[in-house]
Coordinates of C-alpha atoms in Angstrom, one line a residue:
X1 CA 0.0 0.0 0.0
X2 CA 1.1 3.5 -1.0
X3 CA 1.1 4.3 2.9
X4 CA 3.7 1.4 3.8
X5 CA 6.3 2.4 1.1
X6 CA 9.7 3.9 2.5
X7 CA 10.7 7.0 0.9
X8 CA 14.2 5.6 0.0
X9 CA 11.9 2.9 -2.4
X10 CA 9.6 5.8 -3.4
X11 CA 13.1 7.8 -4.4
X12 CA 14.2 5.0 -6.4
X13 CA 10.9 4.6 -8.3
X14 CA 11.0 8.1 -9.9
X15 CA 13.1 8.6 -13.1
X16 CA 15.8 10.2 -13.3
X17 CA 16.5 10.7 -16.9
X18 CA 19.5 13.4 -16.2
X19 CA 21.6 10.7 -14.4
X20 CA 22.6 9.1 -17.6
X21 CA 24.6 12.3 -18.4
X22 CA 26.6 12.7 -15.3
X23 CA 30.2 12.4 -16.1
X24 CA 32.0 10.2 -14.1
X25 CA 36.3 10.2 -13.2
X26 CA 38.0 7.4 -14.0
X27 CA 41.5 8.1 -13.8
X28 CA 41.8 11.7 -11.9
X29 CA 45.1 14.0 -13.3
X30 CA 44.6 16.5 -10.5
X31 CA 43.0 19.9 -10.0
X32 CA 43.3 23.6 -11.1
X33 CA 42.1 25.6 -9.3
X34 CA 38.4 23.9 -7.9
X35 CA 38.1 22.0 -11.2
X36 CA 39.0 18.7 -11.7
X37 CA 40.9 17.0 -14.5
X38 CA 40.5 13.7 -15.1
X39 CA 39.8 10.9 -18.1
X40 CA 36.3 10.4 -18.2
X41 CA 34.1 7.9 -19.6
X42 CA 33.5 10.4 -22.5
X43 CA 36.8 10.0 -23.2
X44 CA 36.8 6.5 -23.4
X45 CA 34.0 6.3 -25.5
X46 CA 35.8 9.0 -28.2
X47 CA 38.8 7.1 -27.8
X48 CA 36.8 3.8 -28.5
X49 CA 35.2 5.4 -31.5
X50 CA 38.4 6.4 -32.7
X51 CA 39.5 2.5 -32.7
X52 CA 36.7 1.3 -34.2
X53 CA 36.4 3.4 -37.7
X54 CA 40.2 2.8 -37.6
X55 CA 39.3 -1.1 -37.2
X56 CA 36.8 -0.8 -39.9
X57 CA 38.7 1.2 -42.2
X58 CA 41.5 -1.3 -42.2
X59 CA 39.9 -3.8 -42.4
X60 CA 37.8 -3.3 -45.3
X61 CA 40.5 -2.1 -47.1
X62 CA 43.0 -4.0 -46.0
X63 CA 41.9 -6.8 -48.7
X64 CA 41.0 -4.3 -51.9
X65 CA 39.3 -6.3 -54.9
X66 CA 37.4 -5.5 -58.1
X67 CA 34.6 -7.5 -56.5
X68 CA 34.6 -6.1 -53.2
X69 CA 33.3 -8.0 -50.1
X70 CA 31.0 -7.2 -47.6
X71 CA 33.3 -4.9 -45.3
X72 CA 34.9 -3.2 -48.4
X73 CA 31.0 -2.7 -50.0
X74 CA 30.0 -1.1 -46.8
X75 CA 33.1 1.5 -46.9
X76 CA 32.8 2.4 -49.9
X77 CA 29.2 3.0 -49.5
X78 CA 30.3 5.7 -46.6
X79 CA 32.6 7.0 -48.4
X80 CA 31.6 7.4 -52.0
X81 CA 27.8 9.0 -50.0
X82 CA 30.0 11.6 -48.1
X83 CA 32.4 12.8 -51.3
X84 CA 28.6 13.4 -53.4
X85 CA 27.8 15.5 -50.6
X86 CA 30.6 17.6 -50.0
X87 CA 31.0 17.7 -53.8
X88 CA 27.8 18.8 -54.8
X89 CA 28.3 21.6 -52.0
X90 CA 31.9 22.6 -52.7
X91 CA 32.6 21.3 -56.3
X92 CA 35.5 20.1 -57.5
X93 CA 37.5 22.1 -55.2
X94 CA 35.9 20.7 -51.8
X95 CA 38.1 17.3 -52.7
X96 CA 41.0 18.0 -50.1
X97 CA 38.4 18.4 -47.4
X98 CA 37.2 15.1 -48.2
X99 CA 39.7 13.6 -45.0
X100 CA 37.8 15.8 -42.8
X101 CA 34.4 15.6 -43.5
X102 CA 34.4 11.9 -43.9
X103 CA 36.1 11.8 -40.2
X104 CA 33.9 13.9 -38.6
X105 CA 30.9 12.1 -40.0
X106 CA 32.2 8.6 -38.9
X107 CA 33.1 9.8 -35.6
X108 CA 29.7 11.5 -35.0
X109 CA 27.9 8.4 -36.2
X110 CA 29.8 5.9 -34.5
X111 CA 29.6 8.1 -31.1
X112 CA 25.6 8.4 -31.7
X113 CA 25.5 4.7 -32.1
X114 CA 27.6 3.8 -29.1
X115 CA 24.8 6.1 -27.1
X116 CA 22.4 3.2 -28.1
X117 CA 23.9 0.6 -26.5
X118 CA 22.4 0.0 -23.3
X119 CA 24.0 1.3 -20.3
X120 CA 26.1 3.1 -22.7
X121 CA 27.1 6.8 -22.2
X122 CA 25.9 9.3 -25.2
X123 CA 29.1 11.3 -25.9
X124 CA 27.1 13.8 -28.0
X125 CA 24.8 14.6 -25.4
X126 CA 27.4 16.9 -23.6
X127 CA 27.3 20.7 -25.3
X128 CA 31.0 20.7 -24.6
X129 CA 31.8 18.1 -27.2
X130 CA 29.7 19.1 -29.9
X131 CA 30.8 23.1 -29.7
X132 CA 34.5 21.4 -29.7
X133 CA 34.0 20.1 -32.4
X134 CA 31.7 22.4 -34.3
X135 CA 34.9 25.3 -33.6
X136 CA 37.3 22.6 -35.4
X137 CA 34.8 23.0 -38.4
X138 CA 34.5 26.7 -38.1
X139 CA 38.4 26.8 -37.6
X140 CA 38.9 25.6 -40.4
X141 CA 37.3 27.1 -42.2
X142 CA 38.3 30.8 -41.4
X143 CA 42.0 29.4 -41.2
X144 CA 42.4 28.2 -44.7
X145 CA 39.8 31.0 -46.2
X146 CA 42.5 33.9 -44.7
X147 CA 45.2 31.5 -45.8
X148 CA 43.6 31.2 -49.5
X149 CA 42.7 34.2 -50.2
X150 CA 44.0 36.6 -47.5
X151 CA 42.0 40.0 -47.1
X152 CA 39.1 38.9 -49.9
X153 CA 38.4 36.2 -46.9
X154 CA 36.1 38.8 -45.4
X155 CA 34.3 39.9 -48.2
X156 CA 32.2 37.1 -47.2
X157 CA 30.7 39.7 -44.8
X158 CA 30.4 42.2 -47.6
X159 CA 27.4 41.1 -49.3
X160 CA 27.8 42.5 -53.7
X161 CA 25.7 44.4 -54.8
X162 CA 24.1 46.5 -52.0
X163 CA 24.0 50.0 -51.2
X164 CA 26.7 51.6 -49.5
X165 CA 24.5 53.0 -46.3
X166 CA 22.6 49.3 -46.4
X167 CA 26.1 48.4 -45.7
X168 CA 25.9 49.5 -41.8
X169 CA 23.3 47.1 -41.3
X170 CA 24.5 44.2 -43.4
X171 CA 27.7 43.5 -42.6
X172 CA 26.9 42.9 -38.9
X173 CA 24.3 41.0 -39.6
X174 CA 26.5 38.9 -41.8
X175 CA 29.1 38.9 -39.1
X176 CA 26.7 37.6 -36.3
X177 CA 25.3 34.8 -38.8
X178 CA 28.7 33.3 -39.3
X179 CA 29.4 33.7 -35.6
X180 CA 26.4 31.5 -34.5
X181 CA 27.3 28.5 -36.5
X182 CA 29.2 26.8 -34.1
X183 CA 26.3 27.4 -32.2
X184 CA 23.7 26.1 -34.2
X185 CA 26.0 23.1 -35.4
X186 CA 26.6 22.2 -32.1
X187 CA 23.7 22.8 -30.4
X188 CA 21.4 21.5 -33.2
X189 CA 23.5 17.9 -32.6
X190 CA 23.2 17.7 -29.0
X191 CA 19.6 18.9 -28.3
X192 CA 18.3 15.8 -30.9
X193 CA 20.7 13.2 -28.5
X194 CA 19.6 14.4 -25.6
X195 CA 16.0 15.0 -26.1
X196 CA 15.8 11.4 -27.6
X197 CA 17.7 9.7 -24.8
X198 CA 15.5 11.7 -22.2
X199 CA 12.3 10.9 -23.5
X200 CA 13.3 6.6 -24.1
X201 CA 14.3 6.8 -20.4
X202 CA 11.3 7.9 -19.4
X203 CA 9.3 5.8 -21.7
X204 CA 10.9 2.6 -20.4
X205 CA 10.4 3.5 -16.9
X206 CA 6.3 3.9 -17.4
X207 CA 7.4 0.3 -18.8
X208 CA 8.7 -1.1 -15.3
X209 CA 6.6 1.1 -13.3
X210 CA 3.6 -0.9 -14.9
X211 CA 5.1 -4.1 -14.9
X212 CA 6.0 -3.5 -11.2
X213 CA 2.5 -2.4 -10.3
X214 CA 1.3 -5.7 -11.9
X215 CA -0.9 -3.7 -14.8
X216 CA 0.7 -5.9 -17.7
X217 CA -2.2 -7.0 -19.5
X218 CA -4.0 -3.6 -19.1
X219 CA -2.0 -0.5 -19.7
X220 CA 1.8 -1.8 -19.9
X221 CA 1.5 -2.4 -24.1
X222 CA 1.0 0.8 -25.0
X223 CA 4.4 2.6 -23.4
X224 CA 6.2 -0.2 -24.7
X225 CA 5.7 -0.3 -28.1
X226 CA 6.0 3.5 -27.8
X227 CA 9.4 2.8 -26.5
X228 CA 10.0 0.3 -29.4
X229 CA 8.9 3.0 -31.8
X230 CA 11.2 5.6 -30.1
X231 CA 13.9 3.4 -29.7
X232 CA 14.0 2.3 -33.9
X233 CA 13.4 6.3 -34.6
X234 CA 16.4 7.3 -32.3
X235 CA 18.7 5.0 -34.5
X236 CA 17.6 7.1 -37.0
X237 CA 18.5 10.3 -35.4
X238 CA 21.4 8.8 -34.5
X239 CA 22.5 8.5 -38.4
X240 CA 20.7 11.4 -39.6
X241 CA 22.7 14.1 -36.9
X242 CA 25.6 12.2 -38.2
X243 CA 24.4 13.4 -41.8
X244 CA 23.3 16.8 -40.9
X245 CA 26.5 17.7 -39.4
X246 CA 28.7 16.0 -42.3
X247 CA 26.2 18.2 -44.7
X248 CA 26.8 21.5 -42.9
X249 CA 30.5 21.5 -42.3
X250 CA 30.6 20.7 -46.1
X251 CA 28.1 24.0 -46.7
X252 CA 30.7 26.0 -44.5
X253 CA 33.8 25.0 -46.3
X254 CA 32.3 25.8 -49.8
X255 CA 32.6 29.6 -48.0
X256 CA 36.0 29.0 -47.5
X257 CA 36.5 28.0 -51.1
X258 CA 34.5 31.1 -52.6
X259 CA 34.1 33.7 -50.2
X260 CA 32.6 36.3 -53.2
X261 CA 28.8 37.0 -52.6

């Protein structure tokens, strides 16, 4: 009865979707100052998925053939769907970032997947690691735009054409814009990981919480294929973020690559 339960049980009954973000120390470095540094678990999940594409890469390409097995198919497949993307944004030109993009999309997927895995810890979920690595993109991109094309670089902000007193208004508008892609990038990545792993936490508790009030037959279906459903539609996400962030850091190196308006 609900009058008999300790609070300790009652404590452990609610969710608590947030835990699964919490980073935890696992080999401590020191401190500076009142912050910690230490080698997280989100480290040794980047560092994992770092291993893996590198397993998979050499693998499948460790045995090259005309008639390709399954391994090679499926890196090709990868591949050969990241360089239509960047080239149909960048062009011919867009070929020497092909290293990057195709890195940052198979470490972005890979992480998203790992977050899948049950009991797994969802990398992308932290803000931290998607600005990081939204600022390589946007790095980048200014570095080898100044380093191109010097001075013209920021004519990007100079939009051709306009007015010279429409120019006041413009061109800081122009500047903020490029400023708040890292945002977006990042943000836009980590709010669709941790929305998705919030909401199938919470799902599969209703799941238990039925079960454990003995309401299978009744009410119990219903959450759970809704967790099913959300479950199959975060693996989606998971590949599609991947996508969405190869596709815009290929959009923001064609900028690079033609700066003119």
């Amino acid at each position: 009865m609900a009058g008999n339960i300790d609070p300790a049980q009652a404590g452990a009954l609610r969710p608590d979707p947030i835990h699964q973000f919490e980073l935890q120390s696992l080999l401590p470095f020191g401190h500076i100052g009142n912050q910690q540094i230490a080698f997280t678990q989100s480290a040794l999940y980047m560092f994992a998925a770092v291993g893996v594409i590198a397993l998979l890469t050499i693998t499948a390409t460790a045995g090259r053939s005309v008639v390709p097995g399954r391994m090679q198919s499926l890196a090709e497949i990868f591949y050969e769907f990241i360089a239509d993307t960047l080239h149909q944004a960048t062009g011919d030109q867009g070929k020497k970032f092909m290293p990057l993009v195709f890195s940052l999309f198979m470490f972005v997927l890979v992480l998203n997947l790992f977050g899948m895995i049950p009991y797994a810890f969802a990398v992308t979920s932290h803000l931290i690691v998607t600005f990081g690595l939204a600022a390589l993109v946007i790095g980048v991109v200014i570095g080898y735009g100044v380093m191109k094309h010097g001075t013209h670089f920021f004519g990007l902000f100079v939009p051709s054409g306009v007015p010279k007193p429409l120019l006041a208004i413009l061109v800081p508008i122009e500047i903020i814009s490029f400023i708040s892609r890292p945002i977006s990038l990042s943000v836009r990545l980590f709010a669709n990981v941790l929305a998705g792993h919030i909401a199938m936490k919470i799902f599969a508790f209703f799941v238990v919480g039925l079960l454990s009030a003995g309401a299978w037959g009744l009410l119990s279906p219903l959450p759970l294929l809704l967790t099913i459903a959300l479950t199959a539609l975060e693996f989606l996400v998971a590949a599609l973020q991947a996508y969405v962030f190869a596709t815009l850091t290929a959009i923001y190196l064609n900028d690079a690559l033609h700066p003119g308006h």
